C-alpha cells in the first residue's frame, strides 16, 4: 500500500498529479474539470465532453479520431460525467500502451498528451462555433441518455429520491441535464460555454503508470497551458433537519415497486468520523452480510434486492429496494427497524470485523485498476483534504462499537420515495 505516491505540482491553470507505479501495463492520463452544479449550465456542460471527444480539428470525424486511436496500439478515449456533492465533474480518460512493452520505440506517452491537447484545445470548430453536424448528432444522443434513466426504473427511482430529497439544492439536478433544455443549445452557445469552462473550472491532470515525473511534467508544460484562475466554490449547504419525513408515492405501470429511502448522515468525506460511517453503512446495508440484505430480503422475503450506499460529498445514505407493491408498509417498517437497531448497537464484534475486512478488500480491489485508484485520490480534490489510502484503511480499522453507534445517532431519515404500480401493472 505504501508504494502509492502521489506527486502534485501546480501548473499553469491546473494541478498535475503523477503516480509512478509499475503495477499497470498501460499508462492512464485523466483530465478532470470541476465546477459548481447550476441549473443554467448543467445541460450544456453535460453535452460539452461528448462533442469534444466526437471529433477535433485534425480528426474532423469520429471515424478518423477512432482510427487514430487504433494506430496508437488500440489506445482508448473515454469521457464521463459525475456529481460529487454540489459539483459537476467532467472526465476525459486516455489509456495507452506503455512503450516499454513494445518493440516499436514510438513515444506513446507523449502522443497521449498530444491527443489530450488536441481534444481539449483544438476542437472541431470554426468562427467561435462547434461543427453543427457534430453538435446535432450529440444532442440526439444526449436526449436518449436522459430518456434511458426514465426507462431503467431502478435508476429512475434513485434519481427521483434525490430530486425529492434535495429539492432546491444543486444536487437535485440530473448529471446529464434536462431533456427540455437540449434543443435550445446551439453550436455558438456551446462554444461560448466551452471557453467559460476552460477559463473558470478547477482542473486536474492525473498521470498513472510506469512513468517518470520529470518527463510527464515536461509534456504537460509544453502542451497544456491555461489561464490562472481561482475556481468557483459551491455553497456549503448545511441542510437543517426536517421535522416531518417527506413521503412520496408515484404511480407508473411497473410490476415491481421500487422503494428508495434517503437519510442525511451529516458527515462528509474528510470529516473525522467519515471512515466510521463506512463501517456503519457496511453493517447496515452495504454488503451481502448486512442487516438490510439478511432481514428485509432473506428473512422476511420482502425484497428482490435491498442495499444501501453513501454519497460521500453530499452526506447522504440511500437505501434501494425492489418490493411487491402490497408490501410497502411492512418493508418501510423493517428497514426503519434496522436503522434503529444500528443506533442501539444491535450488532456483533464479528459483524464489525467482517465489515472492516470486506471494506479493506474492496479498497484493494479498487486500486487494482488505475481508474479505481484515481477515484479514491480525487476525493481529496473535491473535499480539499489530503487523505492517503493507508490513512483511509487505518482510520477505518480504528472504528469501535461506540464510534459506530455515535455515527448512527447523527443520521436522520429525510425522504421515503415509492414507485408503485398502477392497478394494471400489479
mmCIF file of C-alpha atoms in Angstrom:
data_model
loop_
_atom_site.group_PDB
_atom_site.id
_atom_site.type_symbol
_atom_site.label_atom_id
_atom_site.label_comp_id
_atom_site.label_asym_id
_atom_site.label_seq_id
_atom_site.Cartn_x
_atom_site.Cartn_y
_atom_site.Cartn_z
ATOM 1 C CA UNK A 1 0.000 0.000 0.000
ATOM 2 C CA UNK A 2 2.763 2.413 0.916
ATOM 3 C CA UNK A 3 4.098 2.376 -2.673
ATOM 4 C CA UNK A 4 1.316 4.682 -3.920
ATOM 5 C CA UNK A 5 2.977 8.065 -4.004
ATOM 6 C CA UNK A 6 1.044 10.970 -5.497
ATOM 7 C CA UNK A 7 3.279 13.874 -6.538
ATOM 8 C CA UNK A 8 1.294 17.078 -7.050
ATOM 9 C CA UNK A 9 2.627 20.105 -8.981
ATOM 10 C CA UNK A 10 0.952 23.456 -9.553
ATOM 11 C CA UNK A 11 0.906 24.030 -13.342
ATOM 12 C CA UNK A 12 -0.411 26.905 -15.439
ATOM 13 C CA UNK A 13 -4.151 26.872 -14.684
ATOM 14 C CA UNK A 14 -4.318 23.325 -13.278
ATOM 15 C CA UNK A 15 -2.703 20.810 -10.925
ATOM 16 C CA UNK A 16 -0.659 17.874 -12.184
ATOM 17 C CA UNK A 17 -0.827 14.624 -10.202
ATOM 18 C CA UNK A 18 1.774 11.962 -11.076
ATOM 19 C CA UNK A 19 1.507 8.453 -9.640
ATOM 20 C CA UNK A 20 4.611 6.454 -10.585
ATOM 21 C CA UNK A 21 3.820 2.751 -10.369
ATOM 22 C CA UNK A 22 4.773 -0.401 -12.270
ATOM 23 C CA UNK A 23 1.507 -2.038 -11.184
ATOM 24 C CA UNK A 24 -0.298 -1.459 -14.501
ATOM 25 C CA UNK A 25 0.672 -2.493 -18.039
ATOM 26 C CA UNK A 26 -0.796 0.691 -19.533
ATOM 27 C CA UNK A 27 -0.383 4.380 -18.758
ATOM 28 C CA UNK A 28 -3.507 6.337 -17.898
ATOM 29 C CA UNK A 29 -3.995 10.059 -18.496
ATOM 30 C CA UNK A 30 -7.084 11.597 -16.911
ATOM 31 C CA UNK A 31 -8.206 15.206 -17.229
ATOM 32 C CA UNK A 32 -10.854 16.337 -14.728
ATOM 33 C CA UNK A 33 -12.803 19.602 -14.789
ATOM 34 C CA UNK A 34 -14.956 20.550 -11.819
ATOM 35 C CA UNK A 35 -17.494 23.367 -11.420
ATOM 36 C CA UNK A 36 -20.474 24.016 -9.142
ATOM 37 C CA UNK A 37 -23.722 22.414 -10.354
ATOM 38 C CA UNK A 38 -26.111 25.055 -11.726
ATOM 39 C CA UNK A 39 -29.491 24.720 -13.434
ATOM 40 C CA UNK A 40 -28.394 27.279 -16.036
ATOM 41 C CA UNK A 41 -25.364 25.305 -17.215
ATOM 42 C CA UNK A 42 -25.940 21.630 -16.318
ATOM 43 C CA UNK A 43 -27.337 20.553 -19.724
ATOM 44 C CA UNK A 44 -24.719 22.398 -21.795
ATOM 45 C CA UNK A 45 -21.988 21.096 -19.537
ATOM 46 C CA UNK A 46 -23.219 17.527 -19.975
ATOM 47 C CA UNK A 47 -23.161 17.901 -23.772
ATOM 48 C CA UNK A 48 -19.712 19.517 -23.971
ATOM 49 C CA UNK A 49 -17.423 16.465 -23.348
ATOM 50 C CA UNK A 50 -19.450 14.371 -25.814
ATOM 51 C CA UNK A 51 -18.918 16.954 -28.557
ATOM 52 C CA UNK A 52 -15.202 17.345 -27.750
ATOM 53 C CA UNK A 53 -14.495 13.589 -27.855
ATOM 54 C CA UNK A 54 -16.525 13.046 -31.029
ATOM 55 C CA UNK A 55 -14.069 14.813 -33.371
ATOM 56 C CA UNK A 56 -11.388 17.521 -33.412
ATOM 57 C CA UNK A 57 -9.636 19.953 -35.783
ATOM 58 C CA UNK A 58 -7.151 17.335 -37.058
ATOM 59 C CA UNK A 59 -9.626 14.434 -36.847
ATOM 60 C CA UNK A 60 -12.862 16.055 -38.064
ATOM 61 C CA UNK A 61 -14.954 12.873 -37.982
ATOM 62 C CA UNK A 62 -15.484 10.258 -35.282
ATOM 63 C CA UNK A 63 -14.183 7.569 -37.688
ATOM 64 C CA UNK A 64 -10.892 9.459 -38.217
ATOM 65 C CA UNK A 65 -10.415 10.036 -34.491
ATOM 66 C CA UNK A 66 -11.160 6.403 -33.585
ATOM 67 C CA UNK A 67 -8.895 5.205 -36.404
ATOM 68 C CA UNK A 68 -6.058 7.291 -34.929
ATOM 69 C CA UNK A 69 -6.653 5.638 -31.532
ATOM 70 C CA UNK A 70 -6.279 2.251 -33.244
ATOM 71 C CA UNK A 71 -2.946 3.436 -34.681
ATOM 72 C CA UNK A 72 -1.798 4.117 -31.094
ATOM 73 C CA UNK A 73 -1.839 0.369 -30.361
ATOM 74 C CA UNK A 74 -5.544 0.425 -29.510
ATOM 75 C CA UNK A 75 -5.494 3.382 -27.118
ATOM 76 C CA UNK A 76 -8.871 4.211 -25.585
ATOM 77 C CA UNK A 77 -10.508 7.616 -25.167
ATOM 78 C CA UNK A 78 -13.419 7.771 -22.778
ATOM 79 C CA UNK A 79 -15.463 10.625 -21.288
ATOM 80 C CA UNK A 80 -17.546 10.579 -18.141
ATOM 81 C CA UNK A 81 -19.783 12.877 -16.112
ATOM 82 C CA UNK A 82 -20.416 12.673 -12.399
ATOM 83 C CA UNK A 83 -21.822 14.592 -9.461
ATOM 84 C CA UNK A 84 -19.599 14.928 -6.418
ATOM 85 C CA UNK A 85 -21.558 16.764 -3.760
ATOM 86 C CA UNK A 86 -22.677 20.081 -5.281
ATOM 87 C CA UNK A 87 -20.124 19.806 -8.126
ATOM 88 C CA UNK A 88 -20.437 18.654 -11.744
ATOM 89 C CA UNK A 89 -17.284 16.826 -12.840
ATOM 90 C CA UNK A 90 -16.211 16.155 -16.453
ATOM 91 C CA UNK A 91 -13.555 13.481 -17.055
ATOM 92 C CA UNK A 92 -11.501 12.680 -20.164
ATOM 93 C CA UNK A 93 -9.603 9.417 -19.863
ATOM 94 C CA UNK A 94 -6.922 8.171 -22.250
ATOM 95 C CA UNK A 95 -5.467 4.723 -21.672
ATOM 96 C CA UNK A 96 -2.420 3.982 -23.784
ATOM 97 C CA UNK A 97 0.117 1.156 -24.005
ATOM 98 C CA UNK A 98 3.438 1.636 -22.239
ATOM 99 C CA UNK A 99 6.124 1.762 -24.947
ATOM 100 C CA UNK A 100 8.463 -0.177 -22.636
ATOM 101 C CA UNK A 101 6.493 -3.302 -23.524
ATOM 102 C CA UNK A 102 6.608 -2.722 -27.294
ATOM 103 C CA UNK A 103 9.326 -3.274 -29.890
ATOM 104 C CA UNK A 104 8.240 -0.035 -31.615
ATOM 105 C CA UNK A 105 10.095 2.879 -29.954
ATOM 106 C CA UNK A 106 7.233 5.366 -30.709
ATOM 107 C CA UNK A 107 6.862 7.841 -27.786
ATOM 108 C CA UNK A 108 3.340 6.755 -26.903
ATOM 109 C CA UNK A 109 3.046 8.715 -23.653
ATOM 110 C CA UNK A 110 3.809 11.951 -25.473
ATOM 111 C CA UNK A 111 1.326 11.005 -28.186
ATOM 112 C CA UNK A 112 -1.270 10.504 -25.453
ATOM 113 C CA UNK A 113 -0.579 14.022 -24.172
ATOM 114 C CA UNK A 114 -0.787 15.400 -27.706
ATOM 115 C CA UNK A 115 -4.141 13.681 -28.165
ATOM 116 C CA UNK A 116 -5.481 15.168 -24.917
ATOM 117 C CA UNK A 117 -4.302 18.633 -26.002
ATOM 118 C CA UNK A 118 -5.951 18.090 -29.407
ATOM 119 C CA UNK A 119 -9.295 17.146 -27.810
ATOM 120 C CA UNK A 120 -9.254 19.984 -25.268
ATOM 121 C CA UNK A 121 -7.648 22.835 -27.172
ATOM 122 C CA UNK A 122 -8.225 22.135 -30.873
ATOM 123 C CA UNK A 123 -11.888 21.231 -31.213
ATOM 124 C CA UNK A 124 -13.802 20.705 -34.452
ATOM 125 C CA UNK A 125 -14.914 24.336 -34.591
ATOM 126 C CA UNK A 126 -14.653 27.483 -36.678
ATOM 127 C CA UNK A 127 -15.635 31.094 -36.091
ATOM 128 C CA UNK A 128 -16.410 30.588 -32.391
ATOM 129 C CA UNK A 129 -18.878 27.763 -33.057
ATOM 130 C CA UNK A 130 -18.603 23.991 -32.908
ATOM 131 C CA UNK A 131 -19.271 21.928 -36.025
ATOM 132 C CA UNK A 132 -23.075 21.957 -36.428
ATOM 133 C CA UNK A 133 -23.411 18.343 -37.565
ATOM 134 C CA UNK A 134 -21.418 17.079 -34.565
ATOM 135 C CA UNK A 135 -23.466 19.144 -32.116
ATOM 136 C CA UNK A 136 -26.796 17.946 -33.570
ATOM 137 C CA UNK A 137 -25.666 14.298 -33.510
ATOM 138 C CA UNK A 138 -24.563 14.552 -29.866
ATOM 139 C CA UNK A 139 -27.777 16.378 -28.901
ATOM 140 C CA UNK A 140 -29.794 13.417 -30.194
ATOM 141 C CA UNK A 141 -27.609 11.049 -28.166
ATOM 142 C CA UNK A 142 -27.941 13.216 -25.063
ATOM 143 C CA UNK A 143 -31.749 13.073 -25.272
ATOM 144 C CA UNK A 144 -31.509 9.274 -25.485
ATOM 145 C CA UNK A 145 -29.174 9.232 -22.485
ATOM 146 C CA UNK A 146 -31.637 11.263 -20.407
ATOM 147 C CA UNK A 147 -34.536 9.069 -21.564
ATOM 148 C CA UNK A 148 -32.624 5.900 -20.659
ATOM 149 C CA UNK A 149 -32.756 6.911 -16.980
ATOM 150 C CA UNK A 150 -36.563 7.029 -17.205
ATOM 151 C CA UNK A 151 -36.621 3.608 -18.897
ATOM 152 C CA UNK A 152 -34.462 1.964 -16.212
ATOM 153 C CA UNK A 153 -36.794 2.059 -13.211
ATOM 154 C CA UNK A 154 -34.086 1.206 -10.685
ATOM 155 C CA UNK A 155 -32.020 4.215 -11.770
ATOM 156 C CA UNK A 156 -35.121 6.354 -12.215
ATOM 157 C CA UNK A 157 -36.340 5.743 -8.653
ATOM 158 C CA UNK A 158 -32.922 6.696 -7.273
ATOM 159 C CA UNK A 159 -32.920 9.910 -9.342
ATOM 160 C CA UNK A 160 -36.451 10.699 -8.144
ATOM 161 C CA UNK A 161 -35.489 10.119 -4.495
ATOM 162 C CA UNK A 162 -32.663 12.644 -4.886
ATOM 163 C CA UNK A 163 -34.938 15.146 -6.675
ATOM 164 C CA UNK A 164 -37.464 14.961 -3.832
ATOM 165 C CA UNK A 165 -34.914 14.856 -1.039
ATOM 166 C CA UNK A 166 -32.708 17.670 -2.349
ATOM 167 C CA UNK A 167 -35.409 19.948 -3.808
ATOM 168 C CA UNK A 168 -33.968 23.448 -4.155
ATOM 169 C CA UNK A 169 -30.370 22.171 -3.777
ATOM 170 C CA UNK A 170 -27.982 21.866 -6.749
ATOM 171 C CA UNK A 171 -27.536 18.139 -6.048
ATOM 172 C CA UNK A 172 -31.123 17.570 -7.228
ATOM 173 C CA UNK A 173 -30.023 18.328 -10.817
ATOM 174 C CA UNK A 174 -29.526 15.317 -13.077
ATOM 175 C CA UNK A 175 -25.970 14.643 -14.194
ATOM 176 C CA UNK A 176 -26.949 14.602 -17.909
ATOM 177 C CA UNK A 177 -29.115 17.706 -17.662
ATOM 178 C CA UNK A 178 -32.737 18.249 -18.650
ATOM 179 C CA UNK A 179 -34.293 16.936 -21.877
ATOM 180 C CA UNK A 180 -36.294 20.152 -22.325
ATOM 181 C CA UNK A 181 -33.080 22.215 -22.362
ATOM 182 C CA UNK A 182 -31.182 20.207 -25.002
ATOM 183 C CA UNK A 183 -32.859 21.602 -28.107
ATOM 184 C CA UNK A 184 -32.009 25.225 -27.278
ATOM 185 C CA UNK A 185 -28.242 24.542 -27.290
ATOM 186 C CA UNK A 186 -26.561 25.897 -30.448
ATOM 187 C CA UNK A 187 -23.021 25.408 -31.794
ATOM 188 C CA UNK A 188 -22.326 29.036 -30.771
ATOM 189 C CA UNK A 189 -23.780 28.859 -27.250
ATOM 190 C CA UNK A 190 -21.944 25.587 -26.559
ATOM 191 C CA UNK A 191 -18.644 27.053 -27.781
ATOM 192 C CA UNK A 192 -19.144 30.065 -25.537
ATOM 193 C CA UNK A 193 -19.698 27.727 -22.578
ATOM 194 C CA UNK A 194 -16.598 25.698 -23.579
ATOM 195 C CA UNK A 195 -14.449 28.848 -23.330
ATOM 196 C CA UNK A 196 -16.003 29.716 -19.959
ATOM 197 C CA UNK A 197 -15.354 26.203 -18.592
ATOM 198 C CA UNK A 198 -11.687 26.205 -19.685
ATOM 199 C CA UNK A 199 -11.237 29.650 -18.115
ATOM 200 C CA UNK A 200 -13.040 29.035 -14.811
ATOM 201 C CA UNK A 201 -13.182 25.311 -13.913
ATOM 202 C CA UNK A 202 -10.955 23.726 -11.303
ATOM 203 C CA UNK A 203 -8.787 21.445 -13.451
ATOM 204 C CA UNK A 204 -6.630 18.474 -12.507
ATOM 205 C CA UNK A 205 -4.486 16.217 -14.672
ATOM 206 C CA UNK A 206 -3.651 12.716 -13.411
ATOM 207 C CA UNK A 207 -0.983 10.505 -14.987
ATOM 208 C CA UNK A 208 -0.800 6.995 -13.571
ATOM 209 C CA UNK A 209 1.654 4.341 -14.699
ATOM 210 C CA UNK A 210 5.285 3.317 -15.160
ATOM 211 C CA UNK A 211 6.316 6.900 -15.956
ATOM 212 C CA UNK A 212 8.927 9.421 -14.864
ATOM 213 C CA UNK A 213 7.652 12.557 -13.151
ATOM 214 C CA UNK A 214 10.136 14.875 -14.903
ATOM 215 C CA UNK A 215 9.126 13.610 -18.353
ATOM 216 C CA UNK A 216 5.402 13.890 -17.573
ATOM 217 C CA UNK A 217 5.894 17.425 -16.278
ATOM 218 C CA UNK A 218 7.794 18.407 -19.425
ATOM 219 C CA UNK A 219 4.990 17.115 -21.690
ATOM 220 C CA UNK A 220 2.358 18.888 -19.592
ATOM 221 C CA UNK A 221 4.280 22.194 -19.630
ATOM 222 C CA UNK A 222 4.756 22.029 -23.382
ATOM 223 C CA UNK A 223 1.236 21.016 -24.405
ATOM 224 C CA UNK A 224 -1.246 22.186 -21.769
ATOM 225 C CA UNK A 225 -1.309 25.815 -20.666
ATOM 226 C CA UNK A 226 -4.346 27.670 -19.346
ATOM 227 C CA UNK A 227 -5.193 30.969 -17.705
ATOM 228 C CA UNK A 228 -4.595 31.028 -13.960
ATOM 229 C CA UNK A 229 -7.846 31.155 -12.041
ATOM 230 C CA UNK A 230 -9.475 30.995 -8.637
ATOM 231 C CA UNK A 231 -12.084 28.275 -9.171
ATOM 232 C CA UNK A 232 -15.629 28.968 -8.011
ATOM 233 C CA UNK A 233 -16.670 27.037 -4.929
ATOM 234 C CA UNK A 234 -20.093 25.508 -4.407
ATOM 235 C CA UNK A 235 -22.064 26.861 -1.491
ATOM 236 C CA UNK A 236 -21.610 24.822 1.666
ATOM 237 C CA UNK A 237 -25.227 23.800 2.159
ATOM 238 C CA UNK A 238 -25.895 22.570 5.661
ATOM 239 C CA UNK A 239 -29.465 21.383 5.457
ATOM 240 C CA UNK A 240 -31.428 21.654 8.664
ATOM 241 C CA UNK A 241 -33.264 18.580 9.875
ATOM 242 C CA UNK A 242 -36.878 18.352 8.749
ATOM 243 C CA UNK A 243 -39.491 17.862 11.458
ATOM 244 C CA UNK A 244 -41.528 15.532 9.226
ATOM 245 C CA UNK A 245 -40.394 12.715 6.962
ATOM 246 C CA UNK A 246 -41.112 13.530 3.311
ATOM 247 C CA UNK A 247 -43.150 10.618 1.892
ATOM 248 C CA UNK A 248 -43.672 10.474 -1.883
ATOM 249 C CA UNK A 249 -45.585 7.841 -3.856
ATOM 250 C CA UNK A 250 -45.542 7.816 -7.641
ATOM 251 C CA UNK A 251 -47.592 5.505 -9.843
ATOM 252 C CA UNK A 252 -46.438 4.017 -13.120
ATOM 253 C CA UNK A 253 -47.144 0.821 -15.000
ATOM 254 C CA UNK A 254 -44.489 -1.227 -13.161
ATOM 255 C CA UNK A 255 -44.806 -4.787 -11.900
ATOM 256 C CA UNK A 256 -42.208 -4.410 -9.164
ATOM 257 C CA UNK A 257 -42.317 -1.487 -6.750
ATOM 258 C CA UNK A 258 -39.132 0.489 -6.105
ATOM 259 C CA UNK A 259 -38.738 1.660 -2.512
ATOM 260 C CA UNK A 260 -35.923 4.177 -2.014
ATOM 261 C CA UNK A 261 -35.250 5.806 1.334
ATOM 262 C CA UNK A 262 -32.910 8.758 1.867
ATOM 263 C CA UNK A 263 -31.125 9.658 5.105
ATOM 264 C CA UNK A 264 -28.938 12.686 5.860
ATOM 265 C CA UNK A 265 -25.741 11.463 7.524
ATOM 266 C CA UNK A 266 -24.447 14.948 8.461
ATOM 267 C CA UNK A 267 -20.980 13.516 7.707
ATOM 268 C CA UNK A 268 -18.933 14.052 4.548
ATOM 269 C CA UNK A 269 -15.589 12.892 3.190
ATOM 270 C CA UNK A 270 -12.784 14.462 5.245
ATOM 271 C CA UNK A 271 -14.816 14.598 8.479
ATOM 272 C CA UNK A 272 -13.164 12.686 11.356
ATOM 273 C CA UNK A 273 -15.978 10.110 11.562
ATOM 274 C CA UNK A 274 -16.309 9.526 7.796
ATOM 275 C CA UNK A 275 -14.389 6.236 7.986
ATOM 276 C CA UNK A 276 -16.598 5.010 10.821
ATOM 277 C CA UNK A 277 -19.590 5.893 8.625
ATOM 278 C CA UNK A 278 -18.189 3.495 6.011
ATOM 279 C CA UNK A 279 -18.230 0.701 8.590
ATOM 280 C CA UNK A 280 -21.728 1.715 9.724
ATOM 281 C CA UNK A 281 -23.046 1.530 6.157
ATOM 282 C CA UNK A 282 -21.327 -1.822 5.592
ATOM 283 C CA UNK A 283 -23.112 -3.383 8.565
ATOM 284 C CA UNK A 284 -26.417 -1.642 7.780
ATOM 285 C CA UNK A 285 -26.810 -2.268 4.050
ATOM 286 C CA UNK A 286 -23.574 -2.138 2.097
ATOM 287 C CA UNK A 287 -22.798 -5.844 1.726
ATOM 288 C CA UNK A 288 -24.342 -9.318 1.457
ATOM 289 C CA UNK A 289 -23.909 -9.905 5.208
ATOM 290 C CA UNK A 290 -25.634 -6.618 6.133
ATOM 291 C CA UNK A 291 -28.866 -6.111 8.094
ATOM 292 C CA UNK A 292 -30.907 -4.971 5.107
ATOM 293 C CA UNK A 293 -29.919 -7.962 2.996
ATOM 294 C CA UNK A 294 -30.495 -10.511 5.756
ATOM 295 C CA UNK A 295 -33.626 -9.074 7.423
ATOM 296 C CA UNK A 296 -35.501 -7.480 4.519
ATOM 297 C CA UNK A 297 -34.557 -9.817 1.689
ATOM 298 C CA UNK A 298 -33.671 -13.159 3.279
ATOM 299 C CA UNK A 299 -35.720 -13.483 6.497
ATOM 300 C CA UNK A 300 -38.864 -11.534 5.620
ATOM 301 C CA UNK A 301 -38.668 -12.306 1.861
ATOM 302 C CA UNK A 302 -39.971 -8.781 1.251
ATOM 303 C CA UNK A 303 -37.477 -7.540 -1.298
ATOM 304 C CA UNK A 304 -35.948 -8.708 -4.581
ATOM 305 C CA UNK A 305 -32.936 -6.607 -3.621
ATOM 306 C CA UNK A 306 -32.142 -4.409 -0.601
ATOM 307 C CA UNK A 307 -28.949 -2.426 -0.146
ATOM 308 C CA UNK A 308 -27.633 0.975 0.890
ATOM 309 C CA UNK A 309 -24.931 3.272 -0.415
ATOM 310 C CA UNK A 310 -23.271 6.541 0.604
ATOM 311 C CA UNK A 311 -22.855 9.786 -1.305
ATOM 312 C CA UNK A 312 -19.599 10.814 0.322
ATOM 313 C CA UNK A 313 -19.531 14.517 -0.560
ATOM 314 C CA UNK A 314 -23.207 15.302 -0.028
ATOM 315 C CA UNK A 315 -23.655 13.414 3.220
ATOM 316 C CA UNK A 316 -26.429 11.093 2.075
ATOM 317 C CA UNK A 317 -27.158 7.451 2.818
ATOM 318 C CA UNK A 318 -29.634 5.910 0.385
ATOM 319 C CA UNK A 319 -31.492 2.620 0.674
ATOM 320 C CA UNK A 320 -32.587 0.939 -2.569
ATOM 321 C CA UNK A 321 -35.029 -1.971 -2.618
ATOM 322 C CA UNK A 322 -37.359 -3.705 -5.038
ATOM 323 C CA UNK A 323 -40.603 -4.963 -3.480
ATOM 324 C CA UNK A 324 -44.110 -6.119 -4.352
ATOM 325 C CA UNK A 325 -46.417 -3.099 -4.275
ATOM 326 C CA UNK A 326 -48.545 -4.633 -1.495
ATOM 327 C CA UNK A 327 -45.522 -4.944 0.852
ATOM 328 C CA UNK A 328 -44.791 -1.204 1.137
ATOM 329 C CA UNK A 329 -45.773 -0.633 4.786
ATOM 330 C CA UNK A 330 -44.071 -3.779 6.027
ATOM 331 C CA UNK A 331 -40.858 -3.093 4.078
ATOM 332 C CA UNK A 332 -40.634 0.517 5.328
ATOM 333 C CA UNK A 333 -41.192 -0.706 8.907
ATOM 334 C CA UNK A 334 -38.443 -3.352 8.730
ATOM 335 C CA UNK A 335 -35.932 -1.000 7.054
ATOM 336 C CA UNK A 336 -36.550 1.626 9.734
ATOM 337 C CA UNK A 337 -36.166 -1.046 12.421
ATOM 338 C CA UNK A 338 -32.711 -1.961 11.023
ATOM 339 C CA UNK A 339 -31.594 1.675 11.322
ATOM 340 C CA UNK A 340 -32.913 1.782 14.884
ATOM 341 C CA UNK A 341 -31.048 -1.463 15.681
ATOM 342 C CA UNK A 342 -27.820 0.137 14.396
ATOM 343 C CA UNK A 343 -28.339 3.186 16.622
ATOM 344 C CA UNK A 344 -28.809 0.927 19.643
ATOM 345 C CA UNK A 345 -25.681 -1.107 18.899
ATOM 346 C CA UNK A 346 -27.537 -4.256 17.932
ATOM 347 C CA UNK A 347 -24.614 -5.782 16.028
ATOM 348 C CA UNK A 348 -21.769 -8.111 16.992
ATOM 349 C CA UNK A 349 -17.996 -7.670 17.110
ATOM 350 C CA UNK A 350 -17.882 -10.358 14.440
ATOM 351 C CA UNK A 351 -20.031 -8.200 12.133
ATOM 352 C CA UNK A 352 -17.742 -5.222 12.741
ATOM 353 C CA UNK A 353 -14.607 -7.226 11.892
ATOM 354 C CA UNK A 354 -16.229 -8.894 8.883
ATOM 355 C CA UNK A 355 -17.317 -5.486 7.539
ATOM 356 C CA UNK A 356 -13.854 -3.982 8.004
ATOM 357 C CA UNK A 357 -12.315 -6.937 6.153
ATOM 358 C CA UNK A 358 -14.761 -6.546 3.238
ATOM 359 C CA UNK A 359 -14.136 -2.770 3.024
ATOM 360 C CA UNK A 360 -10.366 -3.373 3.022
ATOM 361 C CA UNK A 361 -10.693 -5.946 0.214
ATOM 362 C CA UNK A 362 -12.951 -3.581 -1.712
ATOM 363 C CA UNK A 363 -10.388 -0.756 -1.494
ATOM 364 C CA UNK A 364 -7.537 -3.076 -2.521
ATOM 365 C CA UNK A 365 -9.617 -4.300 -5.480
ATOM 366 C CA UNK A 366 -10.454 -0.700 -6.419
ATOM 367 C CA UNK A 367 -6.792 0.324 -6.614
ATOM 368 C CA UNK A 368 -6.025 -2.736 -8.749
ATOM 369 C CA UNK A 369 -7.165 -0.558 -11.669
ATOM 370 C CA UNK A 370 -5.820 2.891 -12.472
ATOM 371 C CA UNK A 371 -9.380 4.241 -12.808
ATOM 372 C CA UNK A 372 -10.270 2.952 -9.356
ATOM 373 C CA UNK A 373 -7.128 4.470 -7.854
ATOM 374 C CA UNK A 374 -7.960 7.807 -9.476
ATOM 375 C CA UNK A 375 -11.479 7.753 -7.979
ATOM 376 C CA UNK A 376 -10.089 7.319 -4.484
ATOM 377 C CA UNK A 377 -7.447 10.037 -4.932
ATOM 378 C CA UNK A 378 -9.899 12.528 -6.458
ATOM 379 C CA UNK A 379 -11.972 12.568 -3.241
ATOM 380 C CA UNK A 380 -9.213 14.778 -1.844
ATOM 381 C CA UNK A 381 -9.643 17.403 -4.573
ATOM 382 C CA UNK A 382 -13.398 17.643 -4.010
ATOM 383 C CA UNK A 383 -13.108 17.731 -0.208
ATOM 384 C CA UNK A 384 -9.978 19.941 -0.190
ATOM 385 C CA UNK A 385 -8.149 17.496 2.026
ATOM 386 C CA UNK A 386 -5.235 15.103 1.720
ATOM 387 C CA UNK A 387 -6.074 11.632 2.969
ATOM 388 C CA UNK A 388 -3.840 8.806 1.763
ATOM 389 C CA UNK A 389 -5.149 5.306 1.144
ATOM 390 C CA UNK A 390 -3.085 3.972 4.067
ATOM 391 C CA UNK A 391 -4.796 6.540 6.316
ATOM 392 C CA UNK A 392 -8.204 5.546 4.942
ATOM 393 C CA UNK A 393 -7.541 1.901 5.878
ATOM 394 C CA UNK A 394 -6.016 2.592 9.295
ATOM 395 C CA UNK A 395 -8.762 5.049 10.352
ATOM 396 C CA UNK A 396 -11.460 2.608 9.258
ATOM 397 C CA UNK A 397 -9.795 -0.161 11.299
ATOM 398 C CA UNK A 398 -9.917 2.039 14.422
ATOM 399 C CA UNK A 399 -13.734 2.336 14.407
ATOM 400 C CA UNK A 400 -15.191 0.945 17.644
ATOM 401 C CA UNK A 401 -18.718 -0.153 18.550
ATOM 402 C CA UNK A 402 -19.210 3.174 20.419
ATOM 403 C CA UNK A 403 -17.994 5.147 17.364
ATOM 404 C CA UNK A 404 -20.429 3.289 15.097
ATOM 405 C CA UNK A 405 -23.358 3.938 17.475
ATOM 406 C CA UNK A 406 -22.403 7.650 17.683
ATOM 407 C CA UNK A 407 -22.399 7.895 13.868
ATOM 408 C CA UNK A 408 -25.827 6.217 13.742
ATOM 409 C CA UNK A 409 -27.220 8.843 16.071
ATOM 410 C CA UNK A 410 -26.152 11.621 13.700
ATOM 411 C CA UNK A 411 -28.188 10.120 10.843
ATOM 412 C CA UNK A 412 -31.676 11.482 10.157
ATOM 413 C CA UNK A 413 -34.430 9.996 7.997
ATOM 414 C CA UNK A 414 -35.357 12.561 5.347
ATOM 415 C CA UNK A 415 -37.395 11.102 2.449
ATOM 416 C CA UNK A 416 -39.230 7.894 1.548
ATOM 417 C CA UNK A 417 -39.902 7.527 -2.184
ATOM 418 C CA UNK A 418 -42.013 4.695 -3.589
ATOM 419 C CA UNK A 419 -42.533 3.984 -7.279
ATOM 420 C CA UNK A 420 -45.593 1.777 -7.296
ATOM 421 C CA UNK A 421 -47.617 0.037 -9.982
ATOM 422 C CA UNK A 422 -50.999 1.102 -11.275
ATOM 423 C CA UNK A 423 -53.810 -1.410 -10.970
ATOM 424 C CA UNK A 424 -52.970 -2.611 -14.485
ATOM 425 C CA UNK A 425 -49.294 -3.043 -13.620
ATOM 426 C CA UNK A 426 -49.874 -5.095 -10.484
#
